[in-house]
mmCIF file of C-alpha atoms in Angstrom:
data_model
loop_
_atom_site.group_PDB
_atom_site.id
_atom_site.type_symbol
_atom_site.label_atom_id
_atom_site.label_comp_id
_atom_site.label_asym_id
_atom_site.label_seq_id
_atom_site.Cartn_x
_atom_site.Cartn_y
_atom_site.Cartn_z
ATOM 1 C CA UNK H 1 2.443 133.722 285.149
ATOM 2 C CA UNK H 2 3.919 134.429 281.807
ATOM 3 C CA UNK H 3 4.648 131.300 279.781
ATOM 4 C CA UNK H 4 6.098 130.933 276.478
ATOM 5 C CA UNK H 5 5.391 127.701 274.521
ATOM 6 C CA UNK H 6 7.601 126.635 271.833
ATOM 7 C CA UNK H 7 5.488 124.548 269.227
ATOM 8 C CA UNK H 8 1.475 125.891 268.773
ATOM 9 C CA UNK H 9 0.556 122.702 266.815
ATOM 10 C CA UNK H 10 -2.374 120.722 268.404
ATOM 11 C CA UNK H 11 -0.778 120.111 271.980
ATOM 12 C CA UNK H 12 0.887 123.552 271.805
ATOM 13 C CA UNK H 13 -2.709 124.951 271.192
ATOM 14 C CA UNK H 14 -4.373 122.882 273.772
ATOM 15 C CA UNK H 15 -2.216 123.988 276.216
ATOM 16 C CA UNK H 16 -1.903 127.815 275.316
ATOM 17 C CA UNK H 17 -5.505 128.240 274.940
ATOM 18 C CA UNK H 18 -6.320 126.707 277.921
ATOM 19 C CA UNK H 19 -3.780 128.857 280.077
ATOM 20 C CA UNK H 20 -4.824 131.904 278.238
ATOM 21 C CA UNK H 21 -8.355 131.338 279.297
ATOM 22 C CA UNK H 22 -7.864 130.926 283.050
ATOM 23 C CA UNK H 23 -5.550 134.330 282.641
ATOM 24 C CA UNK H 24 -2.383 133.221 282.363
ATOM 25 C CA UNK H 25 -0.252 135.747 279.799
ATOM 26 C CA UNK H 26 0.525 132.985 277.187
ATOM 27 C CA UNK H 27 2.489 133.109 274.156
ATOM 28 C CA UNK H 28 2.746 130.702 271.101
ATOM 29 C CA UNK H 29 5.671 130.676 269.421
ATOM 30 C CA UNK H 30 5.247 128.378 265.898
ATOM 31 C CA UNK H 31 6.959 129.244 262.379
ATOM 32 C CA UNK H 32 3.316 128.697 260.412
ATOM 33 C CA UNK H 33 2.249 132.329 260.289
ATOM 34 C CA UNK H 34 -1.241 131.805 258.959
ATOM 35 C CA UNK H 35 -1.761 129.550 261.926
ATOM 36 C CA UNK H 36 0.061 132.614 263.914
ATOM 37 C CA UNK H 37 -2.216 135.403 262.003
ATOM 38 C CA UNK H 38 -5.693 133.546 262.567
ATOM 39 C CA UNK H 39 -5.043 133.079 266.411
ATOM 40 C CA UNK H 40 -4.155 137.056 266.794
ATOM 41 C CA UNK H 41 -6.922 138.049 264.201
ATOM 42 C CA UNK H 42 -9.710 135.680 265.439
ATOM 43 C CA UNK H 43 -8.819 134.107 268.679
ATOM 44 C CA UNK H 44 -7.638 130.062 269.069
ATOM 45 C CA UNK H 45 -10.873 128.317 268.581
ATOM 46 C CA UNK H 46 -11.223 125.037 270.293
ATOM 47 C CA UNK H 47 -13.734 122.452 269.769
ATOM 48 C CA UNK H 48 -15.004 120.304 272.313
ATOM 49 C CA UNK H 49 -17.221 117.107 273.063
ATOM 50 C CA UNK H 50 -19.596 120.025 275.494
ATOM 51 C CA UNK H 51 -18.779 123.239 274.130
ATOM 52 C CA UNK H 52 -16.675 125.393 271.376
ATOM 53 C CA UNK H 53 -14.647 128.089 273.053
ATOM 54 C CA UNK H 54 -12.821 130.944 271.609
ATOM 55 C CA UNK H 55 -9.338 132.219 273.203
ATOM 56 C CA UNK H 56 -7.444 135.013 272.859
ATOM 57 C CA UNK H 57 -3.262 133.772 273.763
ATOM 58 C CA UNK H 58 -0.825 135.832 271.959
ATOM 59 C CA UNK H 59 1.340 134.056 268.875
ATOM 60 C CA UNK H 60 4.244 135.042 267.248
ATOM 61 C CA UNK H 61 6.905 133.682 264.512
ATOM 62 C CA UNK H 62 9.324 136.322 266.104
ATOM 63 C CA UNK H 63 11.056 135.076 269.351
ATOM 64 C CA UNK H 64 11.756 139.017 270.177
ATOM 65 C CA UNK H 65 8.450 139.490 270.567
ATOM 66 C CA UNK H 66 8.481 137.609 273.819
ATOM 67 C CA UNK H 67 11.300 138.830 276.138
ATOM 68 C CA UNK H 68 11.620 136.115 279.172
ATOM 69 C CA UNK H 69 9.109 134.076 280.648
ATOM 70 C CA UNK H 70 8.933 132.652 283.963
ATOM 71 C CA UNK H 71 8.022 128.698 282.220
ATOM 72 C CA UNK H 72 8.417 127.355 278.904
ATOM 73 C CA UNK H 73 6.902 124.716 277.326
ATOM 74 C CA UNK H 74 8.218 122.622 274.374
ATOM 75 C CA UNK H 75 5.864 121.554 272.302
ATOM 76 C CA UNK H 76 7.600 120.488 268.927
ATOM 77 C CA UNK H 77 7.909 117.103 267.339
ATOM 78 C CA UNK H 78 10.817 115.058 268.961
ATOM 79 C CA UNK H 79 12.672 115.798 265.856
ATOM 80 C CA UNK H 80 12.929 119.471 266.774
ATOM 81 C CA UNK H 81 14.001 119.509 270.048
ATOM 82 C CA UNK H 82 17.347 120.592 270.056
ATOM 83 C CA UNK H 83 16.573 123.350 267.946
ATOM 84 C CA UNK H 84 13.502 124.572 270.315
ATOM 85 C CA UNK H 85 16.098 124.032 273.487
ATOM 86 C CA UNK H 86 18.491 126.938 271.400
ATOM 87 C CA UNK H 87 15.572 129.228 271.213
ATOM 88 C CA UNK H 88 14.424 128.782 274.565
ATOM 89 C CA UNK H 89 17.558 130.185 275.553
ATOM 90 C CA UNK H 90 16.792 133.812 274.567
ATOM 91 C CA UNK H 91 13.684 133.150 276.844
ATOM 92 C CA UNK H 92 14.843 132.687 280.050
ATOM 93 C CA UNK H 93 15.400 134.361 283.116
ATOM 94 C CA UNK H 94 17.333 133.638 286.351
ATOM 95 C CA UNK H 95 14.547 131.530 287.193
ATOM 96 C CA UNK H 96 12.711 130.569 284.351
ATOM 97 C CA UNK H 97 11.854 126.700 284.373
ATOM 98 C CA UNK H 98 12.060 125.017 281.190
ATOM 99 C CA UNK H 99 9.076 121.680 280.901
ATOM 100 C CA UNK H 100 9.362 119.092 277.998
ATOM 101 C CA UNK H 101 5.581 117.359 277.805
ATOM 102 C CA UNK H 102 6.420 115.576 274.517
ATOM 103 C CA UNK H 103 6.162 112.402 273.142
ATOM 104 C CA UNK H 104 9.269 110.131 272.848
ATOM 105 C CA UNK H 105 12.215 109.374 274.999
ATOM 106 C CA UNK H 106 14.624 111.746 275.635
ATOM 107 C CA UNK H 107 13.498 114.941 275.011
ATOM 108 C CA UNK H 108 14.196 116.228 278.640
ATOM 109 C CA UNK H 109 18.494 115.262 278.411
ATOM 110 C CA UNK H 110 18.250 117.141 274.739
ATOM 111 C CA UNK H 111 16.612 120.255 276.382
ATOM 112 C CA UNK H 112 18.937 119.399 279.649
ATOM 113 C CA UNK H 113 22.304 119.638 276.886
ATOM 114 C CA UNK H 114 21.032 123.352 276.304
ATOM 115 C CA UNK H 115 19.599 125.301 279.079
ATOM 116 C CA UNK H 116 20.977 122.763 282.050
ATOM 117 C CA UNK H 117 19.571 120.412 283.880
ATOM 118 C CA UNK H 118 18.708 122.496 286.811
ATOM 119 C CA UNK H 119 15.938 124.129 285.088
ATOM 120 C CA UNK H 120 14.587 121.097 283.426
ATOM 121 C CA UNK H 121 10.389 119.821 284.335
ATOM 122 C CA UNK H 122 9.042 116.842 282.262
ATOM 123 C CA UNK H 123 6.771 115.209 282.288
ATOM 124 C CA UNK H 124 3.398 113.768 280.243
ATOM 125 C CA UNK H 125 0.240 114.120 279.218
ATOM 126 C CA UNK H 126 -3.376 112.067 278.438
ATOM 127 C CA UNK H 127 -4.627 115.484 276.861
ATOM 128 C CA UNK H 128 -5.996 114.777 273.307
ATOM 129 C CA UNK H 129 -5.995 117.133 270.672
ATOM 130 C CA UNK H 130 -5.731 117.645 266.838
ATOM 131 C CA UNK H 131 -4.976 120.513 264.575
ATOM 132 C CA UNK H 132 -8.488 121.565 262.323
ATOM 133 C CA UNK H 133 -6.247 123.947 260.596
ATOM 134 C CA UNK H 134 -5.355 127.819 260.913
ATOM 135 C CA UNK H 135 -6.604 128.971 264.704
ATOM 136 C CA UNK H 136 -8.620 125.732 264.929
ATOM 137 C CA UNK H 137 -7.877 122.528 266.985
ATOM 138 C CA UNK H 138 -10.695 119.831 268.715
ATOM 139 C CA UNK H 139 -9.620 118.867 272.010
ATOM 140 C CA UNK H 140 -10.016 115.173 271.796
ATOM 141 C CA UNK H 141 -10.027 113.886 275.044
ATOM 142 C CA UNK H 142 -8.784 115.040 278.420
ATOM 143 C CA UNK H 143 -6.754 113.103 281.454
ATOM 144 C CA UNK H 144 -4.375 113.269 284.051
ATOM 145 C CA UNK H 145 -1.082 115.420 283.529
ATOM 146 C CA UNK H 146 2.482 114.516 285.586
ATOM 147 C CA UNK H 147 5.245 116.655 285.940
ATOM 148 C CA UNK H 148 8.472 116.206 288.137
ATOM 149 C CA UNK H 149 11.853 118.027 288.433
ATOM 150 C CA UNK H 150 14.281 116.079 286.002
ATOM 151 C CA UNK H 151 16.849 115.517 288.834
ATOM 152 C CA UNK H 152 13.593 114.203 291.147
ATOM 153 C CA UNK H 153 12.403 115.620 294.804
ATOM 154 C CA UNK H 154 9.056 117.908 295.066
ATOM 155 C CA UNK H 155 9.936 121.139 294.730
ATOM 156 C CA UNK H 156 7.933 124.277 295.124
ATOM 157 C CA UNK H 157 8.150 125.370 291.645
ATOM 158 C CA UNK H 158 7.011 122.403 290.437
ATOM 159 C CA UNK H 159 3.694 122.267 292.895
ATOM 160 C CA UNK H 160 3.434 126.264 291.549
ATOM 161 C CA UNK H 161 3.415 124.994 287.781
ATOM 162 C CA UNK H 162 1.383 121.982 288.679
ATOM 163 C CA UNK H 163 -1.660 124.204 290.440
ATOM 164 C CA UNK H 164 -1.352 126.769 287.370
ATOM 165 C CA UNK H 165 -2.275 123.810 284.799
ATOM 166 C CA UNK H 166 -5.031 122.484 287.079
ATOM 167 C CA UNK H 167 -6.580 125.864 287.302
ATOM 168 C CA UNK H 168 -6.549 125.773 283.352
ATOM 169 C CA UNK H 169 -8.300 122.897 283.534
ATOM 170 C CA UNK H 170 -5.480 120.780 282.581
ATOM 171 C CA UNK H 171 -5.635 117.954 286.300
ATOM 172 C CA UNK H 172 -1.585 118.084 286.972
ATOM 173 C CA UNK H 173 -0.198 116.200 289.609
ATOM 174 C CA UNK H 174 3.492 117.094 290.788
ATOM 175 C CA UNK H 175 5.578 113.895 290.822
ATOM 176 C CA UNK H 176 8.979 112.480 292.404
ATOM 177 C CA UNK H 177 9.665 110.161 290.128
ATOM 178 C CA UNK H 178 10.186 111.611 286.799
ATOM 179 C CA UNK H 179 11.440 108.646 285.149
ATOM 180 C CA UNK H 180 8.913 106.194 285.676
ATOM 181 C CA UNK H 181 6.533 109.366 284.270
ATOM 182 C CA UNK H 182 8.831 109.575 280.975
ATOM 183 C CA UNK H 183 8.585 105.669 280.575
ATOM 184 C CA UNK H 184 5.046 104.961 281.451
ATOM 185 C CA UNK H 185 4.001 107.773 278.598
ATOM 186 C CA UNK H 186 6.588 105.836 275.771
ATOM 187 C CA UNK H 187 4.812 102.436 276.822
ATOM 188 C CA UNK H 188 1.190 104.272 275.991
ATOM 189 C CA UNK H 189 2.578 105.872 272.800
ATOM 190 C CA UNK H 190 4.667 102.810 271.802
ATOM 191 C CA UNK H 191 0.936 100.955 272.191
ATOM 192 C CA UNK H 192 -0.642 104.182 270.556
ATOM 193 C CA UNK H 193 0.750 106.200 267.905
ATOM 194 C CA UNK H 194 2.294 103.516 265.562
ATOM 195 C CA UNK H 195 -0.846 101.158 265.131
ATOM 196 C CA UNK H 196 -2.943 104.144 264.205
ATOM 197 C CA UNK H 197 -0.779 105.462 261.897
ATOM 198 C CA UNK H 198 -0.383 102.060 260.231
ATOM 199 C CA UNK H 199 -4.104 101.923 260.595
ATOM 200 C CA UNK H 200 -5.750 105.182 260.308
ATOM 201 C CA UNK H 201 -7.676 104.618 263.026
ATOM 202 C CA UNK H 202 -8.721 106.892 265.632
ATOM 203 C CA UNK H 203 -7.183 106.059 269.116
ATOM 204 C CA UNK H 204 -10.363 104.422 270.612
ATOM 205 C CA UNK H 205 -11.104 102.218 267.585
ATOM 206 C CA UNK H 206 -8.084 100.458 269.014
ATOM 207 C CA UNK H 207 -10.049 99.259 271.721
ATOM 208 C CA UNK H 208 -12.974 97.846 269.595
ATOM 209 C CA UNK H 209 -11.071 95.791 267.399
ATOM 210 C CA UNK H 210 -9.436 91.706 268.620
ATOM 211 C CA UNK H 211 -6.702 91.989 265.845
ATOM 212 C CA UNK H 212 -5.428 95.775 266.909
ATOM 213 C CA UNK H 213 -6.078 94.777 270.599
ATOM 214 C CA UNK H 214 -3.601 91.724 270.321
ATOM 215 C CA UNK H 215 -0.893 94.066 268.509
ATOM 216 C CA UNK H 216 -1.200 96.511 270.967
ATOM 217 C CA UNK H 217 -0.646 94.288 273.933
ATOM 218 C CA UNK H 218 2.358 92.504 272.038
ATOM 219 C CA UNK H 219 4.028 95.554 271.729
ATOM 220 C CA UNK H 220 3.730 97.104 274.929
ATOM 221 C CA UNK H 221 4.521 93.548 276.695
ATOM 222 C CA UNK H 222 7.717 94.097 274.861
ATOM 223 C CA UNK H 223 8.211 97.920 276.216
ATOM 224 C CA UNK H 224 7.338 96.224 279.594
ATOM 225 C CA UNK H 225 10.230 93.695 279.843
ATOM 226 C CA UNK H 226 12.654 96.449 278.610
ATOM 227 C CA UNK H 227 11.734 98.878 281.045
ATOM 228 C CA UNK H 228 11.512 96.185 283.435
ATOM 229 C CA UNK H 229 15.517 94.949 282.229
ATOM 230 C CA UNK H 230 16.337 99.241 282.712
ATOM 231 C CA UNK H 231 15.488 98.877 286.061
ATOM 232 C CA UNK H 232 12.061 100.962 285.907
ATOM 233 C CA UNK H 233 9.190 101.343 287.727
ATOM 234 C CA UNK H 234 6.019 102.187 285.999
ATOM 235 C CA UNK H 235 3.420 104.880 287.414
ATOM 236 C CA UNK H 236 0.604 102.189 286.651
ATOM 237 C CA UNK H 237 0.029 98.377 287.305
ATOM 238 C CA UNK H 238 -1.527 96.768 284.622
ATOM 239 C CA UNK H 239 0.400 98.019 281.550
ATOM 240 C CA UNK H 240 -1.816 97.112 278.398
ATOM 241 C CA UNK H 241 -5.148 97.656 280.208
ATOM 242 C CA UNK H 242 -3.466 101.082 280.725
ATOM 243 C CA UNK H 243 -2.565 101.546 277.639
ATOM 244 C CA UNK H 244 -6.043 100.750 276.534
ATOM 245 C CA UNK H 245 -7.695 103.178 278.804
ATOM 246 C CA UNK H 246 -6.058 106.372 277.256
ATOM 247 C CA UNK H 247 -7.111 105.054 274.481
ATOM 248 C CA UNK H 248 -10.684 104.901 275.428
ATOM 249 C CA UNK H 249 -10.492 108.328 276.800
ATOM 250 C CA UNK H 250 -8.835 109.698 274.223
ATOM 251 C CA UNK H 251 -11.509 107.731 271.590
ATOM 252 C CA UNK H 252 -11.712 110.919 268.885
ATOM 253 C CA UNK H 253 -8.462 111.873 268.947
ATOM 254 C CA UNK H 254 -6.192 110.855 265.637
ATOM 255 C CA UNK H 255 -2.560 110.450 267.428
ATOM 256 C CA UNK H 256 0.055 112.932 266.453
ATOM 257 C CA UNK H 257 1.823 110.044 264.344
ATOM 258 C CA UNK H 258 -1.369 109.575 261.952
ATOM 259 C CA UNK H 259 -2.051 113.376 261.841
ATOM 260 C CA UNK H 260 1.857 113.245 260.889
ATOM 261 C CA UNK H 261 1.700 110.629 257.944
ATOM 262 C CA UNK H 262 -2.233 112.244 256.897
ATOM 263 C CA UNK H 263 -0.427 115.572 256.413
ATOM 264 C CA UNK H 264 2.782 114.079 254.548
ATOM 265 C CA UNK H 265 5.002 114.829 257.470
ATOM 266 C CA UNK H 266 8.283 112.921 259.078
ATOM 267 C CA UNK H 267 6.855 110.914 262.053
ATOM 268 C CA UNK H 268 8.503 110.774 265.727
ATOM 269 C CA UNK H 269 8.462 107.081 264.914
ATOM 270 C CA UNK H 270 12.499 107.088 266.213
ATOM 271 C CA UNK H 271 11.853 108.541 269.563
ATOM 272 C CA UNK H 272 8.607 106.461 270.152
ATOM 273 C CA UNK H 273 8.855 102.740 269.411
ATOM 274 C CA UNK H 274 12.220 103.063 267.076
ATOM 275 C CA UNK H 275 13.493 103.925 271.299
ATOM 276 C CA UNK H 276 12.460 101.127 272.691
ATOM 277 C CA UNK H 277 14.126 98.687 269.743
ATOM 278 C CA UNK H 278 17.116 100.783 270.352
ATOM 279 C CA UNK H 279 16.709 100.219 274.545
ATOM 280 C CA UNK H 280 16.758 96.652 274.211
ATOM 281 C CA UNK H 281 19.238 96.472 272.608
ATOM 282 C CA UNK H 282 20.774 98.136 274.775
ATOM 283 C CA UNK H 283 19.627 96.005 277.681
ATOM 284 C CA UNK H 284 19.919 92.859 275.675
ATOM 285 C CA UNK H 285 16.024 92.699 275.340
ATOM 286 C CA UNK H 286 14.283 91.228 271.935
ATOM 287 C CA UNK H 287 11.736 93.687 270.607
ATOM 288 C CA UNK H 288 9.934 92.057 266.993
ATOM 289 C CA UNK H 289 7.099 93.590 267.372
ATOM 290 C CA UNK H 290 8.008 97.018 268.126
ATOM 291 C CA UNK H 291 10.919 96.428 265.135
ATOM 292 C CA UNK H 292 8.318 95.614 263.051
ATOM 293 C CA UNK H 293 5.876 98.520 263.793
ATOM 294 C CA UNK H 294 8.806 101.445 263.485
ATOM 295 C CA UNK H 295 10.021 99.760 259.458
ATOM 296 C CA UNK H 296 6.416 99.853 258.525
ATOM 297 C CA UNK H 297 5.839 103.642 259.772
ATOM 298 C CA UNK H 298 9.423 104.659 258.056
ATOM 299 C CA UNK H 299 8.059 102.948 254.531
ATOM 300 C CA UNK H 300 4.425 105.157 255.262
ATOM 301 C CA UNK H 301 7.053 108.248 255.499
ATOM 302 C CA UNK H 302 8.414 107.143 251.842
ATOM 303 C CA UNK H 303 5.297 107.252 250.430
ATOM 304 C CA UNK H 304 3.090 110.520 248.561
ATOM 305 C CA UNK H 305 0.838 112.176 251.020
ATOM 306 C CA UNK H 306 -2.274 110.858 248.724
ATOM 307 C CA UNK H 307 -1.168 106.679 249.170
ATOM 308 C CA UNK H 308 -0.746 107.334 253.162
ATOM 309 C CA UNK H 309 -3.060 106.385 255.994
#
């Protein structure tokens, strides 16, 4: 299959490299050309808890390089999105299927807006991964991938793209309910990503913690009663022990939103827990906590690179 992935930062990586290895043709697409250069000079390096591996996916900063791909994946920070739904337009093909497997709420209607709903996939991921720098990631921790068809229904394309991850290595199960998938990932990042970047703690030192342990559960209680109010049905029964778990498997990996504020980068803070204030709202749901946790992120984003997390 030849897939195109918009975005080679950590996930992007991850996710190319893994493809490429189980020979899939696999192209990165990313605008940071020494990244770009190292993976076509060297190979993508990734580092593991078992084993380093080299592979060799092609990258490019030139969408022309491409021509059309059967899937795309977006891969970009949720403040991208619309822009990475334009390009993927000069990637497709009368059946090319577009899948969204980033963090955040509503990615998939953004990416919808552009190339149509029809040939929308999201979906999530417990894959862990951070960027070492040019050609380099660690793959931080590994579990279970969903993807389902935007409108809902299995569909034979999406069992296809779900057996070509699994064969990468990457478990994917094909799912009916795409929803509840999108939701149950924003109540693990809501519980996730802000804490450590307010922290600087790696995801599993969550876990070991009472004080980040009680925050964590406070917030995703609150992403619980507003998903509850919106009329959805989570993938998984006990929320915060969930939420707990990927962090436990994930226990090396530094969440995109403290690699984000380390590298003196905007966070996704507005399409993670910044959402769910603006959900319940929406739903007439109070949400403190999760208020709380998105103003201190945006003052982090104020401040030099040197005085952040």
């Amino acid at each position: 299959m030849k897939i195109a992935i918009i975005g080679a930062g950590a996930m992007g990586s991850l996710f190319g490299g893994r493809l490429a290895l189980a020979g899939e043709e696999v192209w990165l697409l990313d605008v940071w050309e020494e990244h770009v250069r190292a993976i076509n000079d060297k190979g993508l390096a990734i580092a593991a808890a078992d084993r380093d591996i080299v592979a060799r996916p092609k990258a490019t900063t030139r969408l022309e390089d491409i021509g059309t791909a059967e899937l795309v994946i977006v891969f970009v920070k949720s403040t991208a999105t619309a822009k990475a739904a334009e390009t993927a337009l000069s990637l497709l093909g009368p059946d090319t299927a577009v899948l969204t497997l980033q963090n955040g709420y509503g990615n998939a209607e953004a990416i919808a807006a552009a190339v149509g709903a029809g040939r929308v996939i999201a979906g999530t991921t417990a894959q862990g991964a951070t960027l070492l720098g040019p050609g380099r990631i660690m793959h931080g921790g590994s579990g279970e991938t969903h993807i389902g068809e935007l409108g809902g229904g299995l569909t034979a394309r999406l069992e296809k793209i779900a057996a070509c991850l699994t064969r990468a290595g990457i478990q994917t199960v094909a799912d009916d309910n795409v929803a509840s998938l999108i939701w149950g990932k924003l109540i693990v990042n809501v519980g996730i990503n802000a804490l450590t970047g307010i922290t600087g703690l790696k995801n599993g030192e969550l876990a070991e913690h009472d004080e980040t342990r009680q925050v964590l559960a406070l917030a995703v209680e609150e992403a619980v009663r507003v998903a509850d109010a919106a009329g959805v049905k989570l993938p998984y029964g006990d929320p915060v022990e969930k939420v707990l778990a990927v962090a436990v498997a994930t226990a090396q990996n530094r969440s995109s939103m403290l690699q984000d504020l380390s590298g003196g980068r905007m966070t996704e803070i507005e399409a993670i827990n910044g959402a769910l204030v603006r959900e319940g709202e929406r739903y007439g749901v109070a949400t403190p906590v999760n208020r709380v946790l998105t103003l201190l992120i945006k003052a982090l984003e104020k401040l030099p690179r040197e005085n952040r997390p």
